């Protein structure tokens, strides 16, 4: 789902927590952006684009002290798909929502900070702007095949924004994102994320990175904040928790797919991380330690 909002003058728009990851770009003008969970409001200008994590309400405004209107209340697209607010039109925003069907990818997206901003001066800005221009054209023209093209463009935008963020040189907090910014640790994280059921050992990881055991362990912990086998354990349990709550697979099926030889060994690992057995977790629909997909502390 993508849209174009045209507004200006004095304005303020509140958006509820989205179900998916939201991307937005300022095509014209400037405004303030306030995101629930972010430290402080951000002033965004023409050419800037950003991702807003699902579950976080946000506000766009010319002045954040103005009383906001609800985004749903103003949602009356014109014939060309644009939504107009007010009589002054000096600001234009284009955005959309990304919903991911991949369990692994959706959990990783949940680990992102509340908002990621890619400024117009970014090295990858030209690629992002080209994608946004094409997206805008498809939204306005609504030609045959536009829905499919828009879907592909939004996926490409997501990847390019994440690439730009990783290449920004920002001093990320410890975690998977900081790990991915390190070429050596990224190799290991990609192995874990893509093949969580493989019976990984430290030897596999040191061979993949061509590092000594001690050097690898030190680097991984400094970047990710925990040891590699502990990260793998918690990654598996996050995947397991999502699948248990989906209710489509047996505990034994999930256990075997995540590299455990038996349901009991999986159950012991799951209880060690969550404090509950898989069946107790499912029955209680427990959510506390897995909120927003963050690793259990």
Short mmCIF file of C-alpha atoms in Angstrom, two decimals:
data_model
loop_
_atom_site.label_atom_id
_atom_site.label_comp_id
_atom_site.label_asym_id
_atom_site.label_seq_id
_atom_site.Cartn_x
_atom_site.Cartn_y
_atom_site.Cartn_z
CA UNK A 1 0.00 0.00 0.00
CA UNK A 2 1.51 3.33 -1.10
CA UNK A 3 0.23 6.91 -1.29
CA UNK A 4 1.15 10.57 -1.87
CA UNK A 5 0.16 13.30 0.60
CA UNK A 6 0.23 16.96 -0.46
CA UNK A 7 -0.11 19.65 2.22
CA UNK A 8 1.38 22.91 3.46
CA UNK A 9 0.96 26.00 5.60
CA UNK A 10 0.26 25.10 9.22
CA UNK A 11 -0.55 21.41 9.55
CA UNK A 12 -0.12 18.35 11.76
CA UNK A 13 -1.06 14.71 11.03
CA UNK A 14 -1.12 11.81 13.50
CA UNK A 15 -0.73 8.25 12.22
CA UNK A 16 -1.53 5.20 14.38
CA UNK A 17 1.00 2.42 14.96
CA UNK A 18 1.37 0.66 11.58
CA UNK A 19 1.01 -3.09 11.13
CA UNK A 20 4.04 -3.16 8.85
CA UNK A 21 7.25 -1.27 8.27
CA UNK A 22 6.52 2.20 6.85
CA UNK A 23 8.78 4.03 4.41
CA UNK A 24 8.28 7.74 3.66
CA UNK A 25 10.19 10.31 1.62
CA UNK A 26 9.92 14.08 1.42
CA UNK A 27 9.54 14.88 -2.28
CA UNK A 28 8.98 18.59 -1.75
CA UNK A 29 9.22 20.99 1.18
CA UNK A 30 10.12 20.05 4.76
CA UNK A 31 8.45 19.14 8.05
CA UNK A 32 8.94 17.71 11.51
CA UNK A 33 8.73 14.00 12.24
CA UNK A 34 8.05 12.64 15.72
CA UNK A 35 8.09 8.86 16.22
CA UNK A 36 6.93 7.05 19.34
CA UNK A 37 9.96 5.56 21.05
CA UNK A 38 12.49 7.83 19.31
CA UNK A 39 14.52 10.19 21.49
CA UNK A 40 13.50 13.47 19.86
CA UNK A 41 11.69 14.90 16.81
CA UNK A 42 13.57 15.04 13.52
CA UNK A 43 13.41 17.79 10.89
CA UNK A 44 13.21 16.19 7.46
CA UNK A 45 13.73 17.99 4.15
CA UNK A 46 13.38 17.44 0.41
CA UNK A 47 15.17 14.25 -0.60
CA UNK A 48 15.25 12.72 2.88
CA UNK A 49 13.63 9.32 3.33
CA UNK A 50 13.03 7.16 6.38
CA UNK A 51 11.71 3.90 7.74
CA UNK A 52 9.33 3.75 10.70
CA UNK A 53 9.16 0.48 12.58
CA UNK A 54 5.83 -1.28 12.90
CA UNK A 55 3.98 -0.72 16.15
CA UNK A 56 5.24 2.87 16.56
CA UNK A 57 2.79 5.75 16.13
CA UNK A 58 4.18 8.84 14.41
CA UNK A 59 3.35 12.46 13.57
CA UNK A 60 4.25 14.74 10.66
CA UNK A 61 3.80 18.48 11.17
CA UNK A 62 4.92 21.91 10.09
CA UNK A 63 4.77 22.72 13.82
CA UNK A 64 4.52 19.92 16.41
CA UNK A 65 2.67 22.23 18.82
CA UNK A 66 -0.33 22.34 16.46
CA UNK A 67 -3.30 20.10 17.23
CA UNK A 68 -3.03 17.11 14.88
CA UNK A 69 -5.71 15.54 12.77
CA UNK A 70 -5.99 11.79 12.43
CA UNK A 71 -4.58 10.42 9.18
CA UNK A 72 -7.70 8.30 8.59
CA UNK A 73 -9.93 11.38 8.81
CA UNK A 74 -8.18 13.08 5.87
CA UNK A 75 -7.86 9.99 3.68
CA UNK A 76 -9.82 11.01 0.57
CA UNK A 77 -7.59 10.38 -2.45
CA UNK A 78 -8.14 12.51 -5.57
CA UNK A 79 -8.58 11.00 -9.02
CA UNK A 80 -4.80 10.69 -9.47
CA UNK A 81 -4.32 8.96 -6.12
CA UNK A 82 -2.97 11.93 -4.18
CA UNK A 83 -4.37 13.05 -0.83
CA UNK A 84 -4.62 16.83 -0.36
CA UNK A 85 -4.80 18.61 2.99
CA UNK A 86 -5.52 22.33 3.21
CA UNK A 87 -5.29 24.97 0.50
CA UNK A 88 -1.53 25.54 0.62
CA UNK A 89 0.45 22.78 -1.07
CA UNK A 90 4.15 23.33 -0.50
CA UNK A 91 4.98 19.96 1.05
CA UNK A 92 4.71 16.56 -0.60
CA UNK A 93 5.29 13.20 1.06
CA UNK A 94 5.30 9.81 -0.61
CA UNK A 95 5.16 6.63 1.40
CA UNK A 96 3.96 3.12 1.79
CA UNK A 97 3.84 0.13 4.06
CA UNK A 98 5.92 -2.99 3.77
CA UNK A 99 4.43 -6.23 5.10
CA UNK A 100 6.81 -9.18 5.08
CA UNK A 101 5.64 -12.78 4.87
CA UNK A 102 9.08 -14.17 5.68
CA UNK A 103 9.20 -15.03 9.38
CA UNK A 104 12.98 -14.59 9.66
CA UNK A 105 12.97 -11.25 7.85
CA UNK A 106 9.98 -9.92 9.78
CA UNK A 107 11.69 -10.65 13.11
CA UNK A 108 14.86 -8.91 11.94
CA UNK A 109 12.83 -5.88 10.88
CA UNK A 110 11.29 -5.82 14.35
CA UNK A 111 14.80 -5.45 15.79
CA UNK A 112 15.34 -2.14 13.98
CA UNK A 113 15.27 1.16 15.90
CA UNK A 114 11.93 3.07 15.88
CA UNK A 115 13.03 5.22 12.92
CA UNK A 116 15.89 5.19 10.40
CA UNK A 117 16.52 8.40 8.42
CA UNK A 118 18.53 8.47 5.20
CA UNK A 119 19.43 12.11 4.37
CA UNK A 120 19.37 13.40 0.80
CA UNK A 121 23.18 13.70 0.88
CA UNK A 122 23.64 9.96 1.41
CA UNK A 123 25.85 8.15 -1.12
CA UNK A 124 22.88 5.97 -2.10
CA UNK A 125 20.43 8.87 -2.30
CA UNK A 126 20.43 8.94 -6.11
CA UNK A 127 19.33 5.29 -6.34
CA UNK A 128 16.63 5.84 -3.71
CA UNK A 129 15.40 8.98 -5.48
CA UNK A 130 15.15 7.14 -8.80
CA UNK A 131 13.04 4.43 -7.16
CA UNK A 132 10.84 7.05 -5.48
CA UNK A 133 10.33 8.95 -8.74
CA UNK A 134 9.29 5.73 -10.49
CA UNK A 135 7.01 4.82 -7.59
CA UNK A 136 5.38 8.24 -7.73
CA UNK A 137 4.78 7.91 -11.47
CA UNK A 138 3.17 4.49 -11.06
CA UNK A 139 0.92 5.75 -8.26
CA UNK A 140 -0.28 8.74 -10.26
CA UNK A 141 -0.59 7.10 -13.71
CA UNK A 142 -2.14 3.81 -12.49
CA UNK A 143 -1.34 1.96 -15.71
CA UNK A 144 -1.74 -1.76 -16.40
CA UNK A 145 0.61 -3.68 -14.14
CA UNK A 146 1.13 -0.75 -11.77
CA UNK A 147 0.17 -2.78 -8.69
CA UNK A 148 2.88 -5.36 -9.41
CA UNK A 149 5.50 -2.71 -10.21
CA UNK A 150 4.66 -0.76 -7.05
CA UNK A 151 5.07 -3.93 -4.99
CA UNK A 152 8.53 -4.58 -6.44
CA UNK A 153 9.58 -0.95 -6.06
CA UNK A 154 8.66 -0.92 -2.37
CA UNK A 155 10.74 -4.05 -1.78
CA UNK A 156 13.69 -2.46 -3.60
CA UNK A 157 13.29 0.75 -1.59
CA UNK A 158 13.39 -1.18 1.66
CA UNK A 159 16.64 -2.91 0.70
CA UNK A 160 18.27 0.30 -0.54
CA UNK A 161 17.33 2.21 2.63
CA UNK A 162 18.74 -0.56 4.83
CA UNK A 163 21.91 -0.64 2.70
CA UNK A 164 22.29 3.11 3.03
CA UNK A 165 21.81 2.86 6.78
CA UNK A 166 24.47 0.15 7.11
CA UNK A 167 26.87 2.15 4.92
CA UNK A 168 26.30 5.39 6.83
CA UNK A 169 29.09 4.77 9.33
CA UNK A 170 26.68 5.42 12.18
CA UNK A 171 27.85 4.07 15.52
CA UNK A 172 25.03 1.54 16.00
CA UNK A 173 24.14 0.19 19.40
CA UNK A 174 25.32 -3.37 19.93
CA UNK A 175 23.01 -5.85 18.26
CA UNK A 176 22.43 -7.56 14.93
CA UNK A 177 22.47 -4.28 12.99
CA UNK A 178 25.91 -3.34 14.28
CA UNK A 179 26.98 -6.89 13.58
CA UNK A 180 25.85 -6.67 9.96
CA UNK A 181 27.92 -3.50 9.57
CA UNK A 182 31.04 -5.58 10.29
CA UNK A 183 32.00 -7.70 7.23
CA UNK A 184 33.28 -10.64 9.30
CA UNK A 185 30.37 -10.79 11.73
CA UNK A 186 27.89 -10.25 8.89
CA UNK A 187 29.02 -13.55 7.37
CA UNK A 188 28.13 -15.43 10.55
CA UNK A 189 24.86 -13.60 11.17
CA UNK A 190 23.72 -14.32 7.62
CA UNK A 191 24.48 -18.02 8.13
CA UNK A 192 22.44 -18.09 11.35
CA UNK A 193 19.54 -16.09 9.93
CA UNK A 194 19.27 -18.09 6.71
CA UNK A 195 19.82 -21.55 8.21
CA UNK A 196 18.74 -21.45 11.86
CA UNK A 197 18.23 -25.23 11.94
CA UNK A 198 21.80 -26.10 10.98
CA UNK A 199 23.87 -27.53 13.83
CA UNK A 200 26.34 -24.68 13.94
CA UNK A 201 29.53 -24.83 15.99
CA UNK A 202 32.21 -22.26 16.76
CA UNK A 203 34.46 -24.10 14.32
CA UNK A 204 32.01 -23.39 11.47
CA UNK A 205 32.07 -19.68 12.32
CA UNK A 206 35.83 -19.35 12.68
CA UNK A 207 36.34 -21.18 9.38
CA UNK A 208 33.80 -18.92 7.65
CA UNK A 209 35.54 -15.77 8.93
CA UNK A 210 39.15 -17.08 8.78
CA UNK A 211 39.65 -15.91 12.35
CA UNK A 212 41.04 -17.54 15.47
CA UNK A 213 38.54 -18.67 18.09
CA UNK A 214 39.51 -16.02 20.62
CA UNK A 215 39.57 -13.16 18.07
CA UNK A 216 36.20 -14.18 16.64
CA UNK A 217 34.52 -14.49 20.05
CA UNK A 218 35.85 -11.11 21.14
CA UNK A 219 34.75 -9.38 17.94
CA UNK A 220 31.30 -10.98 17.89
CA UNK A 221 30.55 -10.02 21.48
CA UNK A 222 31.80 -6.44 20.99
CA UNK A 223 29.52 -5.99 17.98
CA UNK A 224 26.43 -8.01 18.89
CA UNK A 225 26.54 -7.80 22.67
CA UNK A 226 26.52 -11.53 23.37
CA UNK A 227 28.34 -14.69 22.29
CA UNK A 228 27.53 -16.35 18.94
CA UNK A 229 26.00 -19.52 20.36
CA UNK A 230 23.86 -17.54 22.78
CA UNK A 231 22.71 -15.30 19.93
CA UNK A 232 21.89 -18.40 17.87
CA UNK A 233 19.92 -19.88 20.77
CA UNK A 234 17.85 -16.72 21.22
CA UNK A 235 17.34 -16.36 17.46
CA UNK A 236 15.97 -19.89 17.30
CA UNK A 237 13.69 -19.25 20.26
CA UNK A 238 12.33 -16.08 18.66
CA UNK A 239 11.49 -18.04 15.53
CA UNK A 240 9.99 -20.81 17.65
CA UNK A 241 7.84 -18.40 19.65
CA UNK A 242 6.36 -16.87 16.50
CA UNK A 243 5.63 -20.30 15.03
CA UNK A 244 4.13 -21.61 18.27
CA UNK A 245 1.75 -18.66 18.45
CA UNK A 246 0.79 -19.16 14.79
CA UNK A 247 -0.54 -22.58 15.87
CA UNK A 248 0.08 -24.30 12.52
CA UNK A 249 2.86 -26.71 13.53
CA UNK A 250 3.47 -29.21 16.28
CA UNK A 251 6.15 -28.59 18.89
CA UNK A 252 8.08 -31.59 17.55
CA UNK A 253 8.05 -30.25 13.99
CA UNK A 254 9.36 -26.88 15.14
CA UNK A 255 12.01 -28.53 17.32
CA UNK A 256 13.41 -30.68 14.51
CA UNK A 257 13.41 -27.80 12.01
CA UNK A 258 15.48 -25.67 14.39
CA UNK A 259 18.22 -28.25 14.84
CA UNK A 260 17.09 -30.08 17.99
CA UNK A 261 17.24 -33.86 18.13
CA UNK A 262 14.11 -34.18 20.24
CA UNK A 263 11.11 -32.27 21.52
CA UNK A 264 12.47 -32.51 25.07
CA UNK A 265 15.85 -30.93 24.22
CA UNK A 266 14.04 -28.12 22.41
CA UNK A 267 11.65 -27.70 25.35
CA UNK A 268 14.56 -27.38 27.77
CA UNK A 269 16.19 -24.72 25.59
CA UNK A 270 12.92 -22.85 25.16
CA UNK A 271 12.25 -22.85 28.92
CA UNK A 272 15.80 -21.69 29.64
CA UNK A 273 15.25 -18.62 27.46
CA UNK A 274 11.59 -17.79 28.15
CA UNK A 275 10.99 -19.31 31.58
CA UNK A 276 8.08 -21.37 30.20
CA UNK A 277 7.62 -24.63 28.37
CA UNK A 278 6.51 -24.37 24.72
CA UNK A 279 2.99 -25.56 25.58
CA UNK A 280 2.64 -23.19 28.54
CA UNK A 281 3.88 -20.35 26.36
CA UNK A 282 1.33 -21.14 23.67
CA UNK A 283 -1.56 -21.59 26.12
CA UNK A 284 -0.88 -18.27 27.81
CA UNK A 285 -0.15 -16.48 24.51
CA UNK A 286 2.81 -15.05 26.35
CA UNK A 287 4.25 -11.89 24.77
CA UNK A 288 6.41 -10.09 27.32
CA UNK A 289 9.97 -11.11 26.52
CA UNK A 290 9.37 -11.32 22.78
CA UNK A 291 7.70 -7.95 22.29
CA UNK A 292 8.68 -6.32 18.97
CA UNK A 293 10.89 -9.29 18.16
CA UNK A 294 13.74 -8.11 20.37
CA UNK A 295 16.06 -10.78 21.78
CA UNK A 296 15.26 -11.92 25.30
CA UNK A 297 17.58 -10.15 27.77
#
